[in-house]
Coordinates of C-alpha atoms and ligand atoms in Angstrom, one line a residue:
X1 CA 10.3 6.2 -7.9
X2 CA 12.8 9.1 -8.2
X3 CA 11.5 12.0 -9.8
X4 CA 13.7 14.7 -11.5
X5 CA 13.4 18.3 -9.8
X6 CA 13.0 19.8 -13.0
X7 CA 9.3 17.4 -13.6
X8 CA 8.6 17.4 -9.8
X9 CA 8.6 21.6 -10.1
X10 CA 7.2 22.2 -12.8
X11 CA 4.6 25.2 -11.9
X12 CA 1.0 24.1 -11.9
X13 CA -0.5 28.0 -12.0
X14 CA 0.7 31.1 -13.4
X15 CA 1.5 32.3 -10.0
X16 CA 4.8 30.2 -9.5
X17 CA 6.2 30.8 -12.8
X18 CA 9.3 33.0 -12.2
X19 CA 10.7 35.9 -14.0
X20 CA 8.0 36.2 -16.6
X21 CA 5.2 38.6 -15.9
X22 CA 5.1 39.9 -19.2
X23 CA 3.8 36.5 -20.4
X24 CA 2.0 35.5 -17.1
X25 CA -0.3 38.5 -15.9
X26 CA -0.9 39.3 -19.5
X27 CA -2.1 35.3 -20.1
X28 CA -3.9 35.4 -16.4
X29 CA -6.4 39.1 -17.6
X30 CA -7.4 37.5 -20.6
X31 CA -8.4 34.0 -19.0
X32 CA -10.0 36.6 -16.3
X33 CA -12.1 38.3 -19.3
X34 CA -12.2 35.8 -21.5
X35 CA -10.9 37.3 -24.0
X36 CA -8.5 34.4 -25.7
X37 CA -7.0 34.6 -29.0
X38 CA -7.0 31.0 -31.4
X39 CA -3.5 30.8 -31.3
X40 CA -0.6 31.7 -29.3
X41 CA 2.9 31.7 -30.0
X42 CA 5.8 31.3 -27.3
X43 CA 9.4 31.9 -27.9
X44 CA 12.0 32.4 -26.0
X45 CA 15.6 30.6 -25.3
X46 CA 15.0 26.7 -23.4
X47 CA 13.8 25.9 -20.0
X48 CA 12.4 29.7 -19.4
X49 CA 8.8 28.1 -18.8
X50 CA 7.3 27.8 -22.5
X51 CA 5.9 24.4 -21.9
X52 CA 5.1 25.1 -18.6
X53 CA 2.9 27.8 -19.5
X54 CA 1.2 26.0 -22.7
X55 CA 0.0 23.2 -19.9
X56 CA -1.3 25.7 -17.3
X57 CA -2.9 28.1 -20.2
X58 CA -4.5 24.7 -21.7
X59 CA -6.2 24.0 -18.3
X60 CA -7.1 27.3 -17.4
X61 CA -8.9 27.7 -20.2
X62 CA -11.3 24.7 -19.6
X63 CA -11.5 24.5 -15.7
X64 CA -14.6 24.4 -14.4
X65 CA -13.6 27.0 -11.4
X66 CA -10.6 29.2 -12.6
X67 CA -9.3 31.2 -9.6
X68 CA -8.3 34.8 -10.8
X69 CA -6.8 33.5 -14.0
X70 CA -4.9 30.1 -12.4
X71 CA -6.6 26.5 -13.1
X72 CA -8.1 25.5 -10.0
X73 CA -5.9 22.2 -10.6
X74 CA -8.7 20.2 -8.2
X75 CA -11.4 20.0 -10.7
X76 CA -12.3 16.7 -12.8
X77 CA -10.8 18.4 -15.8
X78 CA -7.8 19.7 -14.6
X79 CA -7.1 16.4 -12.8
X80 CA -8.3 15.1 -16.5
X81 CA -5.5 16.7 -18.7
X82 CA -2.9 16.5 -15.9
X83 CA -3.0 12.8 -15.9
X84 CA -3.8 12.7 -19.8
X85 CA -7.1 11.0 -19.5
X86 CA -9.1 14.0 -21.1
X87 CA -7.6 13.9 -25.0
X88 CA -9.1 17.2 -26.2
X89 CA -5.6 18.6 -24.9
X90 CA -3.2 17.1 -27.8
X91 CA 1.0 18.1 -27.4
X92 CA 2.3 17.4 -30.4
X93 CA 6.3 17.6 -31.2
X94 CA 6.7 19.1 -34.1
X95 CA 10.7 17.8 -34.1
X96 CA 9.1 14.4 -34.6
X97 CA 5.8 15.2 -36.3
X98 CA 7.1 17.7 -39.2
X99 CA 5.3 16.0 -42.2
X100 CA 2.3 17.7 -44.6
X101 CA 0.1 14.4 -43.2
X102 CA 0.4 15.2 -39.7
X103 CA -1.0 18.5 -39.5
X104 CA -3.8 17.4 -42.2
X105 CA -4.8 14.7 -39.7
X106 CA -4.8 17.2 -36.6
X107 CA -6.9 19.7 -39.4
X108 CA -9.5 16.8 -39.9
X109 CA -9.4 16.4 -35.9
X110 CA -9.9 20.1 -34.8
X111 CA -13.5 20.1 -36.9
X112 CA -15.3 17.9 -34.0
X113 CA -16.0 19.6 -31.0
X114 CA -14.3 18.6 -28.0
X115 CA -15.5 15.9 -26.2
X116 CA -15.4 16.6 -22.9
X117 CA -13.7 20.3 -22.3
X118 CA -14.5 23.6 -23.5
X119 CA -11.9 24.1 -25.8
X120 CA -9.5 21.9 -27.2
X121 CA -6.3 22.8 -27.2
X122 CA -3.6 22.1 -29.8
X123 CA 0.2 22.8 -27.9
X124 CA 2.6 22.4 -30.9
X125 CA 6.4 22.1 -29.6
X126 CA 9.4 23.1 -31.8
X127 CA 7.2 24.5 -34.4
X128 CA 9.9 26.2 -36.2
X129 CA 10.9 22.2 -37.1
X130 CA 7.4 21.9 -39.3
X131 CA 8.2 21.2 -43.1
X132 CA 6.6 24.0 -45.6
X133 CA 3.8 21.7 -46.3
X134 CA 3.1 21.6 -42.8
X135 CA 2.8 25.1 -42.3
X136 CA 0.9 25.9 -45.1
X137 CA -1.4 22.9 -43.9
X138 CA -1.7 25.2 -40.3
X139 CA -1.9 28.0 -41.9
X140 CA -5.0 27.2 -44.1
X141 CA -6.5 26.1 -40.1
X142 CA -5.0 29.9 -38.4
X143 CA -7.0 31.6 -41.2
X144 CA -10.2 30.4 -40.4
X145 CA -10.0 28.8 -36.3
X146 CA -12.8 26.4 -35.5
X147 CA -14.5 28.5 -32.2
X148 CA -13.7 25.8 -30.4
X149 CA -10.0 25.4 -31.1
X150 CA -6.6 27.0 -29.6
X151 CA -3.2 26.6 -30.9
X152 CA -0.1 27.1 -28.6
X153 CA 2.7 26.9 -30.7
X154 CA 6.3 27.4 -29.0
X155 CA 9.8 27.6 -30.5
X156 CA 13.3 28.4 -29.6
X157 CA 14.3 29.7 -33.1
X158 CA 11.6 32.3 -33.6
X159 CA 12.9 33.4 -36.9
X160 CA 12.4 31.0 -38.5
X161 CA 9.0 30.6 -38.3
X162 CA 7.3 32.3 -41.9
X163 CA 5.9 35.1 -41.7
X164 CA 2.5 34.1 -42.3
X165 CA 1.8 31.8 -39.2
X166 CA 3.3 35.0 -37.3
X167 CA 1.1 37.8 -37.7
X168 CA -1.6 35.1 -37.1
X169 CA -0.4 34.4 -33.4
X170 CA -0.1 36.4 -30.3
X171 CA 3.3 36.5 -29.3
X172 CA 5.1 36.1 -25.9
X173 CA 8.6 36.5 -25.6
X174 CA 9.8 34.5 -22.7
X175 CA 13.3 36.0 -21.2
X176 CA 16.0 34.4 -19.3
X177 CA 15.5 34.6 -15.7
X178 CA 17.5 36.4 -13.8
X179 CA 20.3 34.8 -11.5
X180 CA 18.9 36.2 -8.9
X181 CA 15.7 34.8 -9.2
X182 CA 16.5 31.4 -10.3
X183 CA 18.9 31.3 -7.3
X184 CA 16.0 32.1 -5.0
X185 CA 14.0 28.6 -6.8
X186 CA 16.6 26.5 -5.9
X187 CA 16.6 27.7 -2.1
X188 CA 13.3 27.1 -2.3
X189 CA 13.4 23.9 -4.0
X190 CA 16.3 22.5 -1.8
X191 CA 14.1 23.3 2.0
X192 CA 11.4 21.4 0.0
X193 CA 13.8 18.3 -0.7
X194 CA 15.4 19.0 3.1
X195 CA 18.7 19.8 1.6
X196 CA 21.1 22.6 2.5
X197 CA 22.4 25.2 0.0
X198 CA 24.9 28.1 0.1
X199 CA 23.5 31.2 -1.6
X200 CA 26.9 31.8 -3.9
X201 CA 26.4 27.9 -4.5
X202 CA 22.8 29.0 -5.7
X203 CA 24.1 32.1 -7.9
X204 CA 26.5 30.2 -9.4
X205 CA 24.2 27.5 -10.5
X206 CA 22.2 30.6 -12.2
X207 CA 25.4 31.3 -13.7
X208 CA 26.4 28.2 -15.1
X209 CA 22.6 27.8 -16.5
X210 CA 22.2 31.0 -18.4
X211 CA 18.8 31.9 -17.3
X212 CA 17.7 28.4 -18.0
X213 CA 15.5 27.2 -15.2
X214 CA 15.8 23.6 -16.4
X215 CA 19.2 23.3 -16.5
X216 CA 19.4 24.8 -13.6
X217 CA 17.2 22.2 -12.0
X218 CA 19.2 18.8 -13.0
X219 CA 22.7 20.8 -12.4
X220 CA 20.9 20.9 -8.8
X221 CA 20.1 17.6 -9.2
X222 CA 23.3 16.1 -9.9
X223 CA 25.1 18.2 -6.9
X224 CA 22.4 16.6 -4.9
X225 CA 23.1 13.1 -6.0
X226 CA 26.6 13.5 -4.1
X227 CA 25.8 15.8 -1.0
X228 CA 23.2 16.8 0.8
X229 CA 24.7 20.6 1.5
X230 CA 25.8 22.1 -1.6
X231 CA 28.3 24.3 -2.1
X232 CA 30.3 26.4 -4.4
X233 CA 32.7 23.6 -4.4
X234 CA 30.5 20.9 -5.1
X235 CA 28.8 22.4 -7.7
X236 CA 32.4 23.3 -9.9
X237 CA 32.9 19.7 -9.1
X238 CA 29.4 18.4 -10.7
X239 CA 29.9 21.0 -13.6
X240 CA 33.2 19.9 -14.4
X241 CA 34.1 24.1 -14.0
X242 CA 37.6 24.6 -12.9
X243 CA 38.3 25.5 -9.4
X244 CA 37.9 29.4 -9.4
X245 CA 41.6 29.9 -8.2
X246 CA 43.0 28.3 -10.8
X247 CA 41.2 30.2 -13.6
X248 CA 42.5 33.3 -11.5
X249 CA 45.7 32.0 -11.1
X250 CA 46.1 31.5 -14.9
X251 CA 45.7 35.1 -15.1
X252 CA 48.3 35.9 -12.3
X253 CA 50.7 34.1 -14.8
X254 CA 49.8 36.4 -17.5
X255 CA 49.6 39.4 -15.3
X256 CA 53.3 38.1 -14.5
X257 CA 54.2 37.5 -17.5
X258 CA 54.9 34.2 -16.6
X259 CA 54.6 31.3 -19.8
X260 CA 56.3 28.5 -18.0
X261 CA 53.7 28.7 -15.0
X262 CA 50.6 29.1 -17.0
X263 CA 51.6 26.3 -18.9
X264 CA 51.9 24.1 -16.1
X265 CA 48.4 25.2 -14.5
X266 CA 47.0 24.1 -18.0
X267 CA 49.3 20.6 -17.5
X268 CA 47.8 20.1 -14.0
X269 CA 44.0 20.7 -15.7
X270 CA 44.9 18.9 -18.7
X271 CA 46.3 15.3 -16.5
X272 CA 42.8 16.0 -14.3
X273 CA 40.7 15.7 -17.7
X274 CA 39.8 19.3 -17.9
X275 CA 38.0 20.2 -21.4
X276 CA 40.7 22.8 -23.3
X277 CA 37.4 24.2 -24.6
X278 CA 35.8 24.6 -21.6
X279 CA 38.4 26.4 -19.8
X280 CA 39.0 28.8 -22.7
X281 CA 35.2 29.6 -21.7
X282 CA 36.0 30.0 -18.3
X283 CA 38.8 32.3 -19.1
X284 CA 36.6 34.3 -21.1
X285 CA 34.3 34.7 -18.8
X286 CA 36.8 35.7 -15.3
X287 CA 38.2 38.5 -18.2
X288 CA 34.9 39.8 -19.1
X289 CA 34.1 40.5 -15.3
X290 CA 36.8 42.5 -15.4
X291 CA 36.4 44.3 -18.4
X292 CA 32.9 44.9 -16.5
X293 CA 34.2 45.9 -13.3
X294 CA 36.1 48.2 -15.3
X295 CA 33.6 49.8 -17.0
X296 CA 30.6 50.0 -14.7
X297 CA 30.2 51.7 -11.8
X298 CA 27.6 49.1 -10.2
X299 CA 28.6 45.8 -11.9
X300 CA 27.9 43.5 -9.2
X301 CA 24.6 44.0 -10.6
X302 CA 25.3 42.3 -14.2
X303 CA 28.3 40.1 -12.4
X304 CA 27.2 36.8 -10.6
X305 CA 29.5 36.0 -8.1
X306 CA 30.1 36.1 -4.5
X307 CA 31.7 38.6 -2.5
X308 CA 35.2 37.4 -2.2
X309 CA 35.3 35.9 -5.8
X310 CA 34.6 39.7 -6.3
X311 CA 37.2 41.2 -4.7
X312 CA 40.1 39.1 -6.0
X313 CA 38.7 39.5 -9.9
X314 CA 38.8 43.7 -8.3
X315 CA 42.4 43.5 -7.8
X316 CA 43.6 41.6 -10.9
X317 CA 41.3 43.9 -12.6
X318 CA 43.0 46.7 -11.3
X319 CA 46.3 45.7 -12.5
X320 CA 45.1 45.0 -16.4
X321 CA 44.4 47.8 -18.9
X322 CA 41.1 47.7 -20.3
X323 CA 42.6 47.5 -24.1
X324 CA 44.5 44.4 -22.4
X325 CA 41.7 43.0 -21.4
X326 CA 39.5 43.4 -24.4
X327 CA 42.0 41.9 -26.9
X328 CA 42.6 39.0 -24.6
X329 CA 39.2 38.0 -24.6
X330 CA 39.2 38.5 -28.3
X331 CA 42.0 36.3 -28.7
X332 CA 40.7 33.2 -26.5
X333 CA 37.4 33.6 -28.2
X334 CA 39.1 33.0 -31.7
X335 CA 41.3 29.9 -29.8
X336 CA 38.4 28.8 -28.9
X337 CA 36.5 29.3 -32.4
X338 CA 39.5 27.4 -33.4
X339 CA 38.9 24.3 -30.7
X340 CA 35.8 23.5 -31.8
X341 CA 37.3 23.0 -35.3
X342 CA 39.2 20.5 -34.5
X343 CA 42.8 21.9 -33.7
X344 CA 44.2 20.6 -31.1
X345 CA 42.6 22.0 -28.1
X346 CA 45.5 21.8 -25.7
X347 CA 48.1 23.0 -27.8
X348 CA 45.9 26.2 -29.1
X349 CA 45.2 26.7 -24.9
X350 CA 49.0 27.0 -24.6
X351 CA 49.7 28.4 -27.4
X352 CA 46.9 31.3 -27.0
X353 CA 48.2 31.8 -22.9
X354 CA 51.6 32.0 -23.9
X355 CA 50.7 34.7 -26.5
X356 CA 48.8 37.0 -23.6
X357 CA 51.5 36.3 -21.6
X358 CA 54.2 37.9 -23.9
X359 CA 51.7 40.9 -24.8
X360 CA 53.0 43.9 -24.3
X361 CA 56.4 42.3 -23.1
X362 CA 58.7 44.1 -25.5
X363 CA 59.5 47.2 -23.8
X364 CA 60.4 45.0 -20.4
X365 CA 64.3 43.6 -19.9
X366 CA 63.5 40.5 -18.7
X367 CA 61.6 39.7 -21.7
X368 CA 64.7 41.0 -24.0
X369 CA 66.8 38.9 -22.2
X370 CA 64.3 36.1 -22.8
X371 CA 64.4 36.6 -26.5
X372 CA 68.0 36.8 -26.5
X373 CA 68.7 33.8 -25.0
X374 CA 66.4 31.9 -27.2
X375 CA 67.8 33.2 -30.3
X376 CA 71.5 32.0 -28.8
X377 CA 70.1 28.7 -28.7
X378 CA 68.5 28.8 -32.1
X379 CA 71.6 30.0 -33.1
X380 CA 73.8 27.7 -31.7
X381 CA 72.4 24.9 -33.4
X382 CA 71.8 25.9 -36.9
X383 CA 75.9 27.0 -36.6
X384 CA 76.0 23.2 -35.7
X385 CA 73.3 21.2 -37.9
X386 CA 72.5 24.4 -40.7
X387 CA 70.0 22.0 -42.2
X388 CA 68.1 22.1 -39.4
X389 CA 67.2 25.7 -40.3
X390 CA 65.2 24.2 -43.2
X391 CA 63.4 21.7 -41.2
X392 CA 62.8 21.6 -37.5
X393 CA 61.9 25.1 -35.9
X394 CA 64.0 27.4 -35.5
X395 CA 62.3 29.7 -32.9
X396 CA 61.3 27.0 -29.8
X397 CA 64.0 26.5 -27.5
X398 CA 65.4 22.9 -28.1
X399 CA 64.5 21.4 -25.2
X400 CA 60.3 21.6 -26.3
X401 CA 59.1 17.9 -26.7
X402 CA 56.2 18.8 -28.8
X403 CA 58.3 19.6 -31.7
X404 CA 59.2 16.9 -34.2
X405 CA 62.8 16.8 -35.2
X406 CA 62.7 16.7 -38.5
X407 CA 65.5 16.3 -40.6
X408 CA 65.9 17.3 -44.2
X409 CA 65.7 14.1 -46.8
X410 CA 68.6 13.2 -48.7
X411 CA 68.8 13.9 -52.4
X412 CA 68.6 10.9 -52.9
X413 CA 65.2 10.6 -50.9
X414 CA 63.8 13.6 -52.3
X415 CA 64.5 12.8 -56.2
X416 CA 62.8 10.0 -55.2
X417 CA 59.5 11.5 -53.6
X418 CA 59.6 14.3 -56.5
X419 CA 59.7 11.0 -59.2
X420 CA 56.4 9.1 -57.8
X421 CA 54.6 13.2 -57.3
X422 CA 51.4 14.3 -58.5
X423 CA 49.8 17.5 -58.5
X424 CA 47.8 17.4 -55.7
X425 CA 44.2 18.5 -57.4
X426 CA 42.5 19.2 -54.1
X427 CA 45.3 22.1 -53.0
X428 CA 42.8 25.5 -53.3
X429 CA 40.2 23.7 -51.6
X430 CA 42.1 23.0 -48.9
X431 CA 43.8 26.3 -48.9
X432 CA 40.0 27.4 -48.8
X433 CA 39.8 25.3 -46.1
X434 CA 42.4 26.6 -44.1
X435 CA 41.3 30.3 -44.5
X436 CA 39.0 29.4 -41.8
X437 CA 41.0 28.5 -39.1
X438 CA 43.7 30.8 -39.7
X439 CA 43.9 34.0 -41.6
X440 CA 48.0 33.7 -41.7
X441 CA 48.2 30.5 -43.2
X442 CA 46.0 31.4 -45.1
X443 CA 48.2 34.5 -46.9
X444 CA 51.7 32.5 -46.4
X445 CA 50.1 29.5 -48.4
X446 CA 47.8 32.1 -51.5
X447 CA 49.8 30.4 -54.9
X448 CA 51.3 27.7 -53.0
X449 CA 51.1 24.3 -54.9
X450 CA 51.1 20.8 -53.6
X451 CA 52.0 17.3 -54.7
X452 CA 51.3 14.3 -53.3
X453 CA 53.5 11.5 -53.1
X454 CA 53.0 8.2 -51.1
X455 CA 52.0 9.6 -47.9
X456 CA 53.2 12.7 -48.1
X457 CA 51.7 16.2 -49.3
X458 CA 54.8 17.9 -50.7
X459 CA 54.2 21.3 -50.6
X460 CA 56.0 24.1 -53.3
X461 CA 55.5 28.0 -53.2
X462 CA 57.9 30.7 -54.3
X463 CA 57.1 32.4 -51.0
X464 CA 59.9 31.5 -48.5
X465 CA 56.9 32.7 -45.2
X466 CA 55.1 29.5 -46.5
X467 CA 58.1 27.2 -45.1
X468 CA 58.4 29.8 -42.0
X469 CA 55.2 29.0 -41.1
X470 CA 55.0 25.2 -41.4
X471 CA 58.0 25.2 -39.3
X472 CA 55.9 25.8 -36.2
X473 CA 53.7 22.7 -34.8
X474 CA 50.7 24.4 -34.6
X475 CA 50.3 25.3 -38.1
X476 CA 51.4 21.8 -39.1
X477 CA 48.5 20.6 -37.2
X478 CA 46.6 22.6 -38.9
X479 CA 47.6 22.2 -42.2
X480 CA 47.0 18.4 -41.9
X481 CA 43.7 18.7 -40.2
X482 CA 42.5 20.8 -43.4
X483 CA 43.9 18.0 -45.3
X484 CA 42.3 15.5 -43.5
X485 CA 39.4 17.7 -43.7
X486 CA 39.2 17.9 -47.4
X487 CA 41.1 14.1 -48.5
X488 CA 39.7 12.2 -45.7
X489 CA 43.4 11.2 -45.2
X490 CA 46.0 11.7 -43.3
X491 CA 49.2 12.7 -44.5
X492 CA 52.6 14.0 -43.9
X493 CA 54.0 17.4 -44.7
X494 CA 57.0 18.5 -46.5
X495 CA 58.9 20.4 -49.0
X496 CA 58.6 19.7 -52.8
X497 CA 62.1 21.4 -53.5
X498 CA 64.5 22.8 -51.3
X499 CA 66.9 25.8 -51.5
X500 CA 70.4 24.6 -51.9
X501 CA 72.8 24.7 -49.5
X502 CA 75.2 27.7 -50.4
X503 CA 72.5 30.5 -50.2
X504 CA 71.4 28.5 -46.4
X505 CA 75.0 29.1 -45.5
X506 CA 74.9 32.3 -46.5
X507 CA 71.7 32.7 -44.9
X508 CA 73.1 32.2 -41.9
X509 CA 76.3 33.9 -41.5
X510 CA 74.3 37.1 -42.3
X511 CA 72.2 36.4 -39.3
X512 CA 75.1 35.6 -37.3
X513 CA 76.8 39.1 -38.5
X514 CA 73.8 40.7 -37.8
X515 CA 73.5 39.2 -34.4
X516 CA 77.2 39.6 -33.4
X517 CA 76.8 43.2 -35.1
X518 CA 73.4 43.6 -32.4
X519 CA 76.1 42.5 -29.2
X520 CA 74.5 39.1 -29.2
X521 CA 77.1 36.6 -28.5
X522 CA 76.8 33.7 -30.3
X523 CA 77.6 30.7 -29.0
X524 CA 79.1 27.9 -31.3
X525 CA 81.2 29.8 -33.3
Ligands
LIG601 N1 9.7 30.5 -15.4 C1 9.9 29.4 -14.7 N2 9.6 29.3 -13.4 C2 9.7 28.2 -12.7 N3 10.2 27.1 -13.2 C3 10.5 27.0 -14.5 C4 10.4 28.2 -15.3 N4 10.8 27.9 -16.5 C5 11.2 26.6 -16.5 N5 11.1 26.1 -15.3 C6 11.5 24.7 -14.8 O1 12.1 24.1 -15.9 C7 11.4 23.0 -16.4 C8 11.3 23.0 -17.9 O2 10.7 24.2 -18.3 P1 9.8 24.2 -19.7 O3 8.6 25.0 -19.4 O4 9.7 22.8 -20.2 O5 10.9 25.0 -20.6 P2 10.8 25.4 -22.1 O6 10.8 26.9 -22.2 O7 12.1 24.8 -22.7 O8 9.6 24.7 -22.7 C9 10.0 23.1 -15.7 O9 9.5 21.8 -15.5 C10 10.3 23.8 -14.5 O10 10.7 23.0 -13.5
LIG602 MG1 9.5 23.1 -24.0
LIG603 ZN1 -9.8 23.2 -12.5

């Protein structure tokens, strides 16, 4: 039967956990002198070795010949709790196990002695998941320990343990191990399982993982299941990561100022069922290397990555400013804030990208000239359809298939919408709601009201930005998924009353003047 690597390597002594002496050699001199506290408590982020330890402690404590600290594994009793046959070493999950009852029952329990070990030992997992009767239940059993009892509680979410069952415990924080070190395991690990690996293969794991040696283990595992050398490659594969050049790429295009070919590297990831989320993450990431590189003067030390991955983030780094840099990653962070919200992932990728990629682009003539012509357009068809100025967007070139055409309603149509309206009673909340996607929605739409009307949310406001804005897709999207959010229901958007048509006329003859008066030819006219 196939065992994962993560059970298979589990460390069976102190000695072969990695990257935690502060918990280890601490646990190993008091096993030595036998000085052991009644209950221990283990925290730290997942797969660092908390439930590793809490076995190993449990039988070092009762083996019958302890070498230096380490259970001797051989003995009767060490055999006995590894194969679960000696019960006086109880795991007990408290995700599962939270209730008052549980804990009384392991209360009534700890009284006897143990029945075949020295001590028996209690290893409660999750603590922090224990209801309030629960630990007040462990407490009463913390204040006054049975001699014969030891508690190893462990938790990811320290904090929220009270304070109480705290200051009873002796604490070891577990860290994340370093990349370095977890990369060194898995060499080890893959000679073991006669498999090949390449070390930036190995770093990159350690990468991918956090400082989690579990993950690590089945990412390992999986890259195994398809090769038996692993690589760099294979492991992006089994991750689902981009390929590194394209992440790099992407920032050529914004480096370039170059929209149109960043968007199509995000098409080409998109079609190969690349997570939008994910490669916002990934973008992060390649920007924060550079931001490190920088800032430090050593940061291959804090960067994981090999040589030549190195080198080409150097040279792009080179070429950004660091203020560049840091707002970039602020922005993708809030896109991707955003994604996990439920806008649309891809559309707030392209939309973020083509944002970075016009940063800063003001000052260049190619970017004028790109603004220019994209007014002429706009320009040209409001002279030709003016209601369109009310209704589809005026500032995306025509030719974008995202953007709904959307024409104005008839009076006819609209009297009739307005007739069957009614005030839609849910409005602030979903105004409310909207304040935490997007700040400037947010603002345009403060005072707005709303009626609803068959299936469509009609939406009034004194504030002409309020229509700016729901010109653009993206904020329509957003707008409805606060509605659907807040209703449940999915509806369409539009305007309870509309300016009339003189002052749009008037409207836009002023911005033609003004154009024509700026040496913009307008086209149309
Ligand atoms: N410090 C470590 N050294 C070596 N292997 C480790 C370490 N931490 C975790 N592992 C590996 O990950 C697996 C899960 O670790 P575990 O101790 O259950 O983590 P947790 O901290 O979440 O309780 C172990 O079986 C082992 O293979
Ligand atoms: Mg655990
Ligand atoms: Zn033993």
């Amino acid at each position: 039967m196939y065992r994962v690597l993560y059970r298979k390597y589990r460390p069976r002594v102190f000695a072969d956990v990695i990257g935690q002496p502060q918990v280890t050699d601490t646990l190993r001199s008091e096993i030595r002198s036998g000085r052991l506290a009644h209950a221990y408590l283990f925290t730290g982020s997942r797969g660092t070795g908390k439930t590793t330890c809490s076995k190993i402690l449990s039988k070092a404590v009762n083996c019958l010949s302890p070498r230096d600290g380490d259970p001797c594994g051989e003995c009767e009793i060490c055999r006995g709790i590894d194969d679960g046959s000696i019960m006086d070493v109880v795991e007990i999950d408290a995700a599962s196990n939270n209730g008052v009852d549980d804990i009384r029952m392991l209360r009534e329990e700890a009284d006897f002695t143990p029945a075949n070990a020295k001590y028996r030992v209690y290893i409660i997992d999750e603590v922090h998941m224990l209801s309030i009767g629960a630990f007040n239940a462990l407490l009463k059993t913390l204040e006054e320990p049975p001699a014969h009892v030891i508690f190893i509680l462990a938790t990811t979410e320290v904090h929220k343990l009270p304070a109480t069952i705290m200051s009873r415990c002796q604490r070891f924080d577990f860290h994340r191990i370093s990349p370095q070190d977890i990369a060194a395991r898995l060499e080890y690990v893959c000679e073991q399982e006669n498999c090949t690996i390449d070390h930036e293969a190995a770093l990159l794991i350690a990468g991918i993982a956090d400082g989690a040696m579990r993950d690590s283990l089945s990412l390992l595992d999986q890259a195994m299941g398809q090769d038996q050398h692993i690589t760099d490659e294979l492991v992006r594969r089994t991750a689902g990561l981009a390929d590194k050049s394209s992440i790099i790429s992407i920032c050529e295009c914004i480096l370039d100022k170059d929209p149109a070919g960043a968007i199509d590297l995000i098409d080409e990831l998109h079609r190969s069922s690349k997570d939008m989320a994910r490669l916002c993450e990934e973008l992060v990431e390649h920007l924060r290397a550079m931001m490190l590189i920088k800032t430090m003067k050593q940061p291959d030390g804090v960067l994981v990555m090999s040589e030549d991955e190195l080198r080409r983030t150097s040279g792009q780094a080179s070429r950004m400013e660091l203020s560049f840099i840091i707002s970039s990653i602020d922005k993708l962070q809030g896109a991707y804030d955003r994604m996990l919200h439920g806008v649309n992932r891809r559309i707030e990728m392209e939309m973020t990208v083509v944002h970075l990629c016009s940063e800063g682009k003001s000052s260049d003539i190619q970017a004028l000239t790109q603004k220019v012509e994209m007014l002429e357009g706009v320009l040209s068809r409001l002279v030709s359809d003016p209601s369109s100025l009310t209704a589809a967007s005026s500032m995306k070139p025509a030719s974008n298939p995202t953007l709904p055409k959307q024409k104005k309603p008839s009076t006819e149509e609209m009297d009739k919408l307005r007739e069957n309206a009614v005030p839609m009673e849910q409005w602030p909340e979903i105004i409310e709601e909207i304040a935490k996607s997007s700040k400037a929605l947010y603002t345009g739409f403060e005072g707005s009201r709303a009626y609803i009307s068959g299936k469509f949310v009609l939406v009034d406001s004194d504030k002409d930005i309020c229509f700016e804005l729901l010109r653009k897709q993206q904020n329509r999207e957003k707008m409805k998924a606060a509605i659907m959010k807040v209703t449940g229901r999915s509806y369409s958007l539009g305007r309870y009353s509309y300016p009339d048509e003189k002052k749009t006329d008037d409207a836009l003859s002023q911005l033609a003047n003004d154009l024509k008066a700026a040496g913009i030819p307008v086209s149309g006219q």
